[in-house]
Amino acid sequence: MSTKYVYLFADGKAEGNTTMKDLLGGKGANLAEMTNAGLPVPPGFTITTEACNSYYDEGEQFPAGMMDEVLAALAKVEAATGKQFGGGDNPMLVSVRSGAKFSMPGMMDTVLNLGLNDETRDAIAKISGNERFAWDAHRRFIQLFGKIVLNIESEKFEHIFEGYKHELGVKEDTAVGADTLAKVVADYKEVVKKETGNDFPTDAKEQLQLAIKAVFASWNGRRAKDYRRINKIDDKLGTAVNVQTMVFGNLGEDSGTGVAFTRDVATGERVIYGEYLQNAQGEDVVAGIRTPKKIAQLHEEMPEMYRQFAELAQKLETHYKDVQDLEFTIEKGKLYMLQTRNAKRTGAAAVRIAVEMVEEGVIDKKTAISRVEPAQLDQLLHPMIDPKAEIKVIGTGLPASPGAATGKVVFDPDEAEEMAKTGEKVILLRIETSPEDFHGMVAAQAILTARGGMTSHAAVVARGMGKCCVAGLGELKVDYKNQTAELNGNTIKKGDSITLNGSTGEVILGEVPLINPEVSGNFKTLMEYVNEYRKLGVRANADTPHDSEVARGFGAEGIGLCRTEHMFFEGDRIDSVRQMILSSTEYKSLEAQLANAKDADKAALEAKIARPSELYHGALAALLDLQREDFVGIFKAMNGFPVTIRTLDPPLHEFVPHDDETLQALATKLNMSFEEAKGRVDQLHEFNPMLGHRGCRLGIIYPEITKMQARAIFEAAVKVQKEGITVKPEIMIPLVGNVAELKLQADDVRAVAAEVFAKEGVTVDYLVGTMIEVPRAALTANRIAEVAEFFSFGTNDLTQMTMGLSRDDSGKFLPAYVEKKIYADDPFQVLDQEGVGQLVDIGIQKGRSTKADLKIGICGEHGGEPESVMFCHRVGMNYVSCSPYRVPIALLAAAQAAIADEGGAAIAKTTV
């Protein structure tokens, strides 16, 4: 049986339905669903994603029989409409649109008004009684077909049209009459002839075949591939092609077109939200060519049309049980629905809509949890403008995507991408954005446009990425040639700093302080839902009392990684650290000599060791006092939740100065010569320090350091516990690869604990465990579990050592590896489950073969990445730990993993 490539929707019946998104794409499946539901959908047909994939498999040739099916379906659409495609007294025009399984707004191509030629144009002019409309449709068709199908730069057409408008002294497209439009069409045909060497195709079926090929080709266009990479959409899905009868919103003041949402997708408010234009086609709304009106004005200008639209919008939201993104056209007082899809929304809107739909009884809590993508929460955790800051607002546009951002202005998307690669924060300023600007929008902190509305390309893409966007700032005059913009008497040059408030539409001169948001309201309610279902614990990586308080505020259930070395860099304490390091070399050398010396030599050695011993132990004593107070603050902030403290991990060379001026000052302070100090610093040099003298290896050679840190931990724990606060310290030994290493360090820690408890008359429950970050540790985890009371996987180093990648150097080539699909993701951002994940799983299984109840977590950067969190749930970890501001993301991902385990809804990408 041959493969069916074309599915019809016409006369109130469709061959597909909403469950067929894999085959028909989201748009095609939903057009079929609306047709079957009796909604006013212009008839048409969908060419399947299988046809697209076959097109590529067969060397960019249509699969056998596909065009025969297309022509057969076309005949049925002609019968349903009573029109003829490509000729006759009542010609039928069609749109040719892409439609993948997952929504990719603006990333692929569309051709409108297809089927126009001189004959059909004249017939349409006669039947519509509107000669201007017919010429305008022809003008639009040649320009769009020329750009999309014939690859002619749009500016070549735009320059001609703008020239005629200037000659006429008009600004609006609608002010250009039929006679002038006829000249425009003639000039456009000349452009096509000049650029391609051929006349513009006039055969409608040839136009259709070329347009279908162009839509298939757009699946592999740059912007589509970039979008799929960023949103992790499979390249093998392919796109469907929807061929649908054209209805016209540009037939006069009783016609119009619009894009609307059943709720406000920026805030989540339950109100129809969107924009429309009278006497316009759909491209005018989304392309930013004209600034549209708010949908509420439709209620005043066409009350019956608004009533019908509002009724259908509610019907569709009720049917899909989700916010819908709708496209509609009104043709001479008749409403047509062109599209419905689950709407893209901001993080704030996603949370509010999910919670309110539960309260309305539309969805249950599990569905609400699955409706919010973890990455969307990140939008709510970004900075916003400090309300106390003094600001200079120089203009206000449309608040197209909420949030705030500061950066240097750039006018070119390529330059935005290049500057962002060097670490610069940039704001992309454009007259209006187009899909070709996507890579620059990804790189930018925010987007500012002079044209376009709340549903323009810039607004939709920015909201999808969670980026701040201000659009439709009409006073903004942009000069690309000179890289400047004028705004209400202010000149903005390339490289100038501005701040955008995407929640108010304000453009602010200069950098403005930003503040972090708080968890409350609907966010808090969603987190309550999350906590009902998740099984995985979530802790935070925090090194200070302040970080600990922030983490608790976001719902962290403890600290999974407190990096003690980070405390060493605060204030003047680095001096004590450096004193300890530079005196340690001489002290340890003399200590070894003294241990093996003859009695006659001991006096001289004891005198010689006195000064370095004083410096070394004096520094340790100073650090003891400082670390004790740090831990007191952290234990109080955690108030009974566990705190996992990692003993010193980095190699010592990271703490010492390497410039001569700072080293000279340090040598003077320590009463040693510059040459002596430099010699000791040079002794610390390692060719590969990440695999060198660090972690537990330092503690074994310098046990005094481990003992000092253990004493600070236990003395702080006793002090806080005496104040009536429960303390749960967990001491974690890093870089263990052999159980003997862990035993030496654990013995030192436990000896100090016993000493402190005996002295203070108080006992504190504590654990001693290790980081599993060396591959050998994972492979011998059964032995290591004989000593360890918990494991925490340090997946940053485990990834480095397993994959042979340096975090510091691999950035030079990893992006290319991801682009070439050698790796699906950067393994330092998303856990490599196939490789590194195997070691994690082995470590868990072997560890629990020795201790069935062994507590296991993860504390690398992967602890806050949703896919990695789900992996941690599947392999049976007890908790993940991540940065404080990613705690809610980890909580949500953990709940979604648990729901998926129960057979409920997993994370779903928004479908078309």
PDB file of N, CA and C in Angstrom, residues 369-433:
ATOM      1  N   ILE A 369       1.841  21.403  36.623  1.00  0.00           N
ATOM      2  CA  ILE A 369       3.289  21.247  36.788  1.00  0.00           C
ATOM      3  C   ILE A 369       3.949  20.970  35.437  1.00  0.00           C
ATOM      4  N   SER A 370       3.317  20.131  34.623  1.00  0.00           N
ATOM      5  CA  SER A 370       3.908  19.781  33.333  1.00  0.00           C
ATOM      6  C   SER A 370       3.817  20.921  32.329  1.00  0.00           C
ATOM      7  N   ARG A 371       2.900  21.876  32.547  1.00  0.00           N
ATOM      8  CA  ARG A 371       2.704  22.973  31.595  1.00  0.00           C
ATOM      9  C   ARG A 371       3.824  24.015  31.661  1.00  0.00           C
ATOM     10  N   VAL A 372       4.511  24.089  32.767  1.00  0.00           N
ATOM     11  CA  VAL A 372       5.564  25.094  32.924  1.00  0.00           C
ATOM     12  C   VAL A 372       6.916  24.430  32.645  1.00  0.00           C
ATOM     13  N   GLU A 373       7.615  24.939  31.642  1.00  0.00           N
ATOM     14  CA  GLU A 373       8.939  24.406  31.355  1.00  0.00           C
ATOM     15  C   GLU A 373       9.916  24.950  32.391  1.00  0.00           C
ATOM     16  N   PRO A 374      10.819  24.114  32.900  1.00  0.00           N
ATOM     17  CA  PRO A 374      11.770  24.603  33.912  1.00  0.00           C
ATOM     18  C   PRO A 374      12.517  25.852  33.476  1.00  0.00           C
ATOM     19  N   ALA A 375      12.876  25.919  32.202  1.00  0.00           N
ATOM     20  CA  ALA A 375      13.616  27.090  31.725  1.00  0.00           C
ATOM     21  C   ALA A 375      12.791  28.365  31.843  1.00  0.00           C
ATOM     22  N   GLN A 376      11.443  28.232  31.813  1.00  0.00           N
ATOM     23  CA  GLN A 376      10.606  29.422  31.934  1.00  0.00           C
ATOM     24  C   GLN A 376      10.726  30.058  33.320  1.00  0.00           C
ATOM     25  N   LEU A 377      10.954  29.224  34.324  1.00  0.00           N
ATOM     26  CA  LEU A 377      11.118  29.781  35.671  1.00  0.00           C
ATOM     27  C   LEU A 377      12.339  30.676  35.743  1.00  0.00           C
ATOM     28  N   ASP A 378      13.322  30.371  34.913  1.00  0.00           N
ATOM     29  CA  ASP A 378      14.540  31.173  34.892  1.00  0.00           C
ATOM     30  C   ASP A 378      14.228  32.630  34.574  1.00  0.00           C
ATOM     31  N   GLN A 379      13.182  32.848  33.756  1.00  0.00           N
ATOM     32  CA  GLN A 379      12.792  34.210  33.409  1.00  0.00           C
ATOM     33  C   GLN A 379      12.364  34.986  34.654  1.00  0.00           C
ATOM     34  N   LEU A 380      11.727  34.287  35.603  1.00  0.00           N
ATOM     35  CA  LEU A 380      11.231  34.957  36.807  1.00  0.00           C
ATOM     36  C   LEU A 380      12.333  35.198  37.821  1.00  0.00           C
ATOM     37  N   LEU A 381      13.466  34.587  37.588  1.00  0.00           N
ATOM     38  CA  LEU A 381      14.551  34.687  38.553  1.00  0.00           C
ATOM     39  C   LEU A 381      15.660  35.605  38.075  1.00  0.00           C
ATOM     40  N   HIS A 382      15.405  36.289  36.950  1.00  0.00           N
ATOM     41  CA  HIS A 382      16.383  37.246  36.442  1.00  0.00           C
ATOM     42  C   HIS A 382      16.191  38.600  37.119  1.00  0.00           C
ATOM     43  N   PRO A 383      17.204  39.449  37.065  1.00  0.00           N
ATOM     44  CA  PRO A 383      17.084  40.762  37.707  1.00  0.00           C
ATOM     45  C   PRO A 383      16.016  41.641  37.072  1.00  0.00           C
ATOM     46  N   MET A 384      15.521  42.583  37.861  1.00  0.00           N
ATOM     47  CA  MET A 384      14.643  43.632  37.354  1.00  0.00           C
ATOM     48  C   MET A 384      15.169  44.967  37.873  1.00  0.00           C
ATOM     49  N   ILE A 385      14.667  46.052  37.334  1.00  0.00           N
ATOM     50  CA  ILE A 385      15.187  47.366  37.696  1.00  0.00           C
ATOM     51  C   ILE A 385      14.875  47.689  39.152  1.00  0.00           C
ATOM     52  N   ASP A 386      15.893  48.149  39.854  1.00  0.00           N
ATOM     53  CA  ASP A 386      15.724  48.549  41.250  1.00  0.00           C
ATOM     54  C   ASP A 386      14.778  49.748  41.310  1.00  0.00           C
ATOM     55  N   PRO A 387      13.631  49.607  41.986  1.00  0.00           N
ATOM     56  CA  PRO A 387      12.673  50.720  42.026  1.00  0.00           C
ATOM     57  C   PRO A 387      13.215  51.975  42.710  1.00  0.00           C
ATOM     58  N   LYS A 388      14.283  51.830  43.478  1.00  0.00           N
ATOM     59  CA  LYS A 388      14.868  52.992  44.157  1.00  0.00           C
ATOM     60  C   LYS A 388      15.867  53.736  43.277  1.00  0.00           C
ATOM     61  N   ALA A 389      16.205  53.150  42.143  1.00  0.00           N
ATOM     62  CA  ALA A 389      17.233  53.749  41.288  1.00  0.00           C
ATOM     63  C   ALA A 389      16.703  55.011  40.606  1.00  0.00           C
ATOM     64  N   GLU A 390      17.582  55.982  40.471  1.00  0.00           N
ATOM     65  CA  GLU A 390      17.244  57.179  39.699  1.00  0.00           C
ATOM     66  C   GLU A 390      17.490  56.862  38.226  1.00  0.00           C
ATOM     67  N   ILE A 391      16.468  57.069  37.419  1.00  0.00           N
ATOM     68  CA  ILE A 391      16.585  56.696  36.013  1.00  0.00           C
ATOM     69  C   ILE A 391      16.169  57.858  35.118  1.00  0.00           C
ATOM     70  N   LYS A 392      16.701  57.850  33.909  1.00  0.00           N
ATOM     71  CA  LYS A 392      16.331  58.842  32.905  1.00  0.00           C
ATOM     72  C   LYS A 392      15.679  58.106  31.744  1.00  0.00           C
ATOM     73  N   VAL A 393      14.349  58.166  31.718  1.00  0.00           N
ATOM     74  CA  VAL A 393      13.595  57.518  30.652  1.00  0.00           C
ATOM     75  C   VAL A 393      13.606  58.426  29.433  1.00  0.00           C
ATOM     76  N   ILE A 394      14.084  57.905  28.303  1.00  0.00           N
ATOM     77  CA  ILE A 394      14.174  58.730  27.094  1.00  0.00           C
ATOM     78  C   ILE A 394      13.146  58.335  26.042  1.00  0.00           C
ATOM     79  N   GLY A 395      12.348  57.316  26.344  1.00  0.00           N
ATOM     80  CA  GLY A 395      11.304  56.909  25.418  1.00  0.00           C
ATOM     81  C   GLY A 395      10.556  55.712  25.960  1.00  0.00           C
ATOM     82  N   THR A 396       9.322  55.537  25.490  1.00  0.00           N
ATOM     83  CA  THR A 396       8.516  54.402  25.934  1.00  0.00           C
ATOM     84  C   THR A 396       7.855  53.754  24.733  1.00  0.00           C
ATOM     85  N   GLY A 397       8.140  52.468  24.552  1.00  0.00           N
ATOM     86  CA  GLY A 397       7.522  51.698  23.488  1.00  0.00           C
ATOM     87  C   GLY A 397       6.548  50.696  24.069  1.00  0.00           C
ATOM     88  N   LEU A 398       6.304  49.638  23.340  1.00  0.00           N
ATOM     89  CA  LEU A 398       5.380  48.601  23.806  1.00  0.00           C
ATOM     90  C   LEU A 398       6.133  47.598  24.686  1.00  0.00           C
ATOM     91  N   PRO A 399       5.556  47.236  25.831  1.00  0.00           N
ATOM     92  CA  PRO A 399       6.213  46.253  26.710  1.00  0.00           C
ATOM     93  C   PRO A 399       6.034  44.845  26.167  1.00  0.00           C
ATOM     94  N   ALA A 400       6.861  44.488  25.189  1.00  0.00           N
ATOM     95  CA  ALA A 400       6.644  43.269  24.406  1.00  0.00           C
ATOM     96  C   ALA A 400       7.053  41.986  25.124  1.00  0.00           C
ATOM     97  N   SER A 401       8.046  42.059  26.005  1.00  0.00           N
ATOM     98  CA  SER A 401       8.461  40.877  26.762  1.00  0.00           C
ATOM     99  C   SER A 401       9.081  41.352  28.069  1.00  0.00           C
ATOM    100  N   PRO A 402       8.545  40.911  29.207  1.00  0.00           N
ATOM    101  CA  PRO A 402       8.932  41.505  30.491  1.00  0.00           C
ATOM    102  C   PRO A 402      10.334  41.140  30.948  1.00  0.00           C
ATOM    103  N   GLY A 403      10.769  41.850  32.000  1.00  0.00           N
ATOM    104  CA  GLY A 403      12.114  41.692  32.523  1.00  0.00           C
ATOM    105  C   GLY A 403      12.894  42.965  32.284  1.00  0.00           C
ATOM    106  N   ALA A 404      14.156  42.946  32.640  1.00  0.00           N
ATOM    107  CA  ALA A 404      15.002  44.118  32.453  1.00  0.00           C
ATOM    108  C   ALA A 404      16.398  43.681  32.061  1.00  0.00           C
ATOM    109  N   ALA A 405      17.074  44.535  31.312  1.00  0.00           N
ATOM    110  CA  ALA A 405      18.437  44.215  30.879  1.00  0.00           C
ATOM    111  C   ALA A 405      19.193  45.495  30.591  1.00  0.00           C
ATOM    112  N   THR A 406      20.486  45.424  30.809  1.00  0.00           N
ATOM    113  CA  THR A 406      21.395  46.526  30.508  1.00  0.00           C
ATOM    114  C   THR A 406      22.474  46.002  29.567  1.00  0.00           C
ATOM    115  N   GLY A 407      22.875  46.835  28.619  1.00  0.00           N
ATOM    116  CA  GLY A 407      23.937  46.402  27.716  1.00  0.00           C
ATOM    117  C   GLY A 407      24.340  47.495  26.756  1.00  0.00           C
ATOM    118  N   LYS A 408      25.350  47.188  25.953  1.00  0.00           N
ATOM    119  CA  LYS A 408      25.829  48.124  24.942  1.00  0.00           C
ATOM    120  C   LYS A 408      25.024  47.946  23.654  1.00  0.00           C
ATOM    121  N   VAL A 409      24.660  49.069  23.058  1.00  0.00           N
ATOM    122  CA  VAL A 409      23.838  49.043  21.858  1.00  0.00           C
ATOM    123  C   VAL A 409      24.643  48.548  20.658  1.00  0.00           C
ATOM    124  N   VAL A 410      24.059  47.609  19.908  1.00  0.00           N
ATOM    125  CA  VAL A 410      24.591  47.210  18.604  1.00  0.00           C
ATOM    126  C   VAL A 410      23.434  47.200  17.616  1.00  0.00           C
ATOM    127  N   PHE A 411      23.748  47.474  16.357  1.00  0.00           N
ATOM    128  CA  PHE A 411      22.716  47.582  15.342  1.00  0.00           C
ATOM    129  C   PHE A 411      22.676  46.385  14.404  1.00  0.00           C
ATOM    130  N   ASP A 412      23.676  45.534  14.484  1.00  0.00           N
ATOM    131  CA  ASP A 412      23.817  44.442  13.534  1.00  0.00           C
ATOM    132  C   ASP A 412      23.791  43.102  14.273  1.00  0.00           C
ATOM    133  N   PRO A 413      22.962  42.147  13.851  1.00  0.00           N
ATOM    134  CA  PRO A 413      22.882  40.865  14.560  1.00  0.00           C
ATOM    135  C   PRO A 413      24.185  40.072  14.541  1.00  0.00           C
ATOM    136  N   ASP A 414      24.948  40.164  13.438  1.00  0.00           N
ATOM    137  CA  ASP A 414      26.232  39.465  13.390  1.00  0.00           C
ATOM    138  C   ASP A 414      27.193  40.037  14.429  1.00  0.00           C
ATOM    139  N   GLU A 415      27.178  41.374  14.559  1.00  0.00           N
ATOM    140  CA  GLU A 415      28.059  42.021  15.530  1.00  0.00           C
ATOM    141  C   GLU A 415      27.618  41.688  16.953  1.00  0.00           C
ATOM    142  N   ALA A 416      26.317  41.599  17.159  1.00  0.00           N
ATOM    143  CA  ALA A 416      25.813  41.211  18.478  1.00  0.00           C
ATOM    144  C   ALA A 416      26.350  39.844  18.868  1.00  0.00           C
ATOM    145  N   GLU A 417      26.336  38.926  17.914  1.00  0.00           N
ATOM    146  CA  GLU A 417      26.817  37.571  18.173  1.00  0.00           C
ATOM    147  C   GLU A 417      28.314  37.575  18.485  1.00  0.00           C
ATOM    148  N   GLU A 418      29.089  38.340  17.716  1.00  0.00           N
ATOM    149  CA  GLU A 418      30.532  38.390  17.925  1.00  0.00           C
ATOM    150  C   GLU A 418      30.885  39.026  19.265  1.00  0.00           C
ATOM    151  N   MET A 419      30.227  40.136  19.612  1.00  0.00           N
ATOM    152  CA  MET A 419      30.518  40.807  20.885  1.00  0.00           C
ATOM    153  C   MET A 419      30.132  39.924  22.067  1.00  0.00           C
ATOM    154  N   ALA A 420      29.015  39.228  21.947  1.00  0.00           N
ATOM    155  CA  ALA A 420      28.564  38.357  23.039  1.00  0.00           C
ATOM    156  C   ALA A 420      29.560  37.229  23.288  1.00  0.00           C
ATOM    157  N   LYS A 421      30.208  36.766  22.219  1.00  0.00           N
ATOM    158  CA  LYS A 421      31.205  35.698  22.375  1.00  0.00           C
ATOM    159  C   LYS A 421      32.386  36.147  23.234  1.00  0.00           C
ATOM    160  N   THR A 422      32.657  37.456  23.249  1.00  0.00           N
ATOM    161  CA  THR A 422      33.771  37.977  24.050  1.00  0.00           C
ATOM    162  C   THR A 422      33.333  38.335  25.464  1.00  0.00           C
ATOM    163  N   GLY A 423      32.072  38.068  25.791  1.00  0.00           N
ATOM    164  CA  GLY A 423      31.581  38.344  27.135  1.00  0.00           C
ATOM    165  C   GLY A 423      30.869  39.676  27.286  1.00  0.00           C
ATOM    166  N   GLU A 424      30.765  40.449  26.207  1.00  0.00           N
ATOM    167  CA  GLU A 424      30.064  41.743  26.268  1.00  0.00           C
ATOM    168  C   GLU A 424      28.557  41.508  26.364  1.00  0.00           C
ATOM    169  N   LYS A 425      27.896  42.326  27.177  1.00  0.00           N
ATOM    170  CA  LYS A 425      26.439  42.308  27.222  1.00  0.00           C
ATOM    171  C   LYS A 425      25.930  43.350  26.234  1.00  0.00           C
ATOM    172  N   VAL A 426      25.108  42.906  25.296  1.00  0.00           N
ATOM    173  CA  VAL A 426      24.671  43.811  24.238  1.00  0.00           C
ATOM    174  C   VAL A 426      23.157  43.863  24.157  1.00  0.00           C
ATOM    175  N   ILE A 427      22.654  44.994  23.653  1.00  0.00           N
ATOM    176  CA  ILE A 427      21.239  45.148  23.349  1.00  0.00           C
ATOM    177  C   ILE A 427      21.130  45.375  21.845  1.00  0.00           C
ATOM    178  N   LEU A 428      20.354  44.538  21.187  1.00  0.00           N
ATOM    179  CA  LEU A 428      20.195  44.631  19.735  1.00  0.00           C
ATOM    180  C   LEU A 428      19.114  45.651  19.415  1.00  0.00           C
ATOM    181  N   LEU A 429      19.494  46.688  18.682  1.00  0.00           N
ATOM    182  CA  LEU A 429      18.563  47.753  18.296  1.00  0.00           C
ATOM    183  C   LEU A 429      18.322  47.654  16.791  1.00  0.00           C
ATOM    184  N   ARG A 430      17.048  47.470  16.410  1.00  0.00           N
ATOM    185  CA  ARG A 430      16.691  47.308  15.002  1.00  0.00           C
ATOM    186  C   ARG A 430      15.453  48.147  14.678  1.00  0.00           C
ATOM    187  N   ILE A 431      15.319  48.504  13.409  1.00  0.00           N
ATOM    188  CA  ILE A 431      14.070  49.137  12.992  1.00  0.00           C
ATOM    189  C   ILE A 431      12.934  48.152  13.234  1.00  0.00           C
ATOM    190  N   GLU A 432      13.118  46.969  12.763  1.00  0.00           N
ATOM    191  CA  GLU A 432      12.230  45.847  13.059  1.00  0.00           C
ATOM    192  C   GLU A 432      13.064  44.593  12.862  1.00  0.00           C
ATOM    193  N   THR A 433      12.761  43.533  13.581  1.00  0.00           N
ATOM    194  CA  THR A 433      13.532  42.305  13.405  1.00  0.00           C
ATOM    195  C   THR A 433      12.851  41.421  12.374  1.00  0.00           C
TER     196      THR A 433
END
